[in-house]
C-alpha positions in Angstrom: 110.1 122.7 146.3 111.0 126.3 146.0 113.5 125.6 143.2 111.0 123.4 141.4 108.4 126.2 141.4 111.0 128.8 140.3 112.0 126.6 137.4 108.3 126.2 136.4 108.0 130.0 136.4 111.0 130.2 134.0 113.4 131.6 136.4 117.2 130.8 136.2 118.7 129.1 139.3 122.3 129.7 140.3 123.8 127.5 143.0 127.2 128.0 144.7 129.1 124.8 145.1 131.0 123.3 147.9 133.7 120.7 147.3 131.6 118.7 144.8 129.5 119.4 141.7 126.8 116.8 142.6 124.9 119.0 145.1 124.6 122.1 142.9 123.5 120.0 140.0 120.9 118.2 142.1 119.5 121.6 143.4 119.5 123.1 139.9 117.6 120.1 138.5 114.5 120.8 140.5 114.1 117.1 141.2 113.4 115.8 144.8 116.5 116.3 147.0 115.2 114.5 150.1 116.3 111.1 148.9 118.9 110.5 146.2 121.6 108.0 145.2 125.0 109.1 143.8 126.6 106.5 141.5 129.6 108.5 140.3 130.8 107.4 136.9 129.1 104.4 135.3 131.3 101.4 134.4 132.7 101.7 130.9 131.9 98.1 129.9 131.5 95.3 132.4 128.4 95.7 134.5 127.2 98.9 132.8 123.9 97.4 131.4 123.2 95.5 134.6 123.6 98.7 136.7 121.4 100.7 134.2 118.6 98.1 134.5 118.8 98.4 138.3 118.8 102.2 138.3 115.9 102.3 135.9 113.7 100.9 138.8 115.2 103.4 141.4 112.5 105.7 142.9 115.1 108.1 144.4 116.7 110.8 142.4 119.9 109.4 140.7 123.1 111.4 140.2 125.9 110.4 137.8 129.1 111.9 136.6 130.0 111.6 132.9 132.8 112.6 130.6 132.0 114.9 127.6 132.9 112.2 125.0 130.5 109.7 126.5 127.5 112.0 127.2 125.6 111.1 124.0 126.1 107.4 124.5 124.9 107.6 128.1 121.8 109.6 127.2 121.0 107.1 124.4 121.4 104.3 126.9 119.1 106.1 129.4 116.5 106.2 126.7 116.9 102.5 126.2 116.7 101.5 129.8 114.6 104.4 131.4 112.5 105.3 128.4 112.5 108.6 126.3 110.2 110.5 128.7 112.1 110.1 132.0 113.0 113.6 133.2 116.7 114.3 133.3 118.9 117.3 134.0 122.4 117.7 132.6 124.7 120.3 134.1 128.2 121.1 132.8 130.9 123.5 133.8 129.2 124.5 137.0 130.3 127.9 138.3 132.4 128.5 135.2 132.0 130.9 132.3 130.2 128.5 130.1 128.0 126.9 132.7 124.9 125.2 131.3 122.0 123.2 132.7 119.5 121.5 130.4 116.4 119.9 132.0 113.7 117.9 130.2 112.9 114.5 128.9 115.9 112.3 128.2 115.0 112.6 124.5 114.8 116.4 124.6 118.2 116.7 126.4 119.8 114.2 124.0 118.7 116.3 121.0 120.1 119.5 122.6 123.5 118.0 123.2 123.7 116.2 119.9 123.9 119.7 118.3 126.9 120.8 120.4 130.5 120.2 120.9 130.3 119.2 124.6 133.2 120.0 126.8 133.8 120.2 130.6 132.7 118.4 133.7 129.2 116.9 133.5 126.7 115.8 136.1 123.6 113.9 135.0 120.6 114.0 137.4 117.7 111.6 136.7 114.3 111.9 138.3 113.3 108.7 140.2 110.8 106.3 138.7 107.2 107.3 139.3 104.7 104.6 140.2 
């Protein structure tokens, strides 16, 4: 709750990682941290659309890993299955010199990353479905 309010106030959040990038990305997103599901990397082909359809109905915060060369495709698929207005946070290069976190609607985040040459390790955090 504190991180969410700090983000609303325009403050930058830094989070020190442990052994994994998913927790700092989750904290930096400002999305609910009390219940979440970590899916790792999405399947490349077989089962990908089925999993995305299932995840679109998930009410918990969703965390995915993604490679830089598949980020745009994944964000486009999130628009297709989750809708363009679902809130998403993409963190890359956590704790490194070029660390970046972009949070907004899937459409806003997609437009941001379309303009960049994306490199580094990427964590996608998706706000759970609201009723």
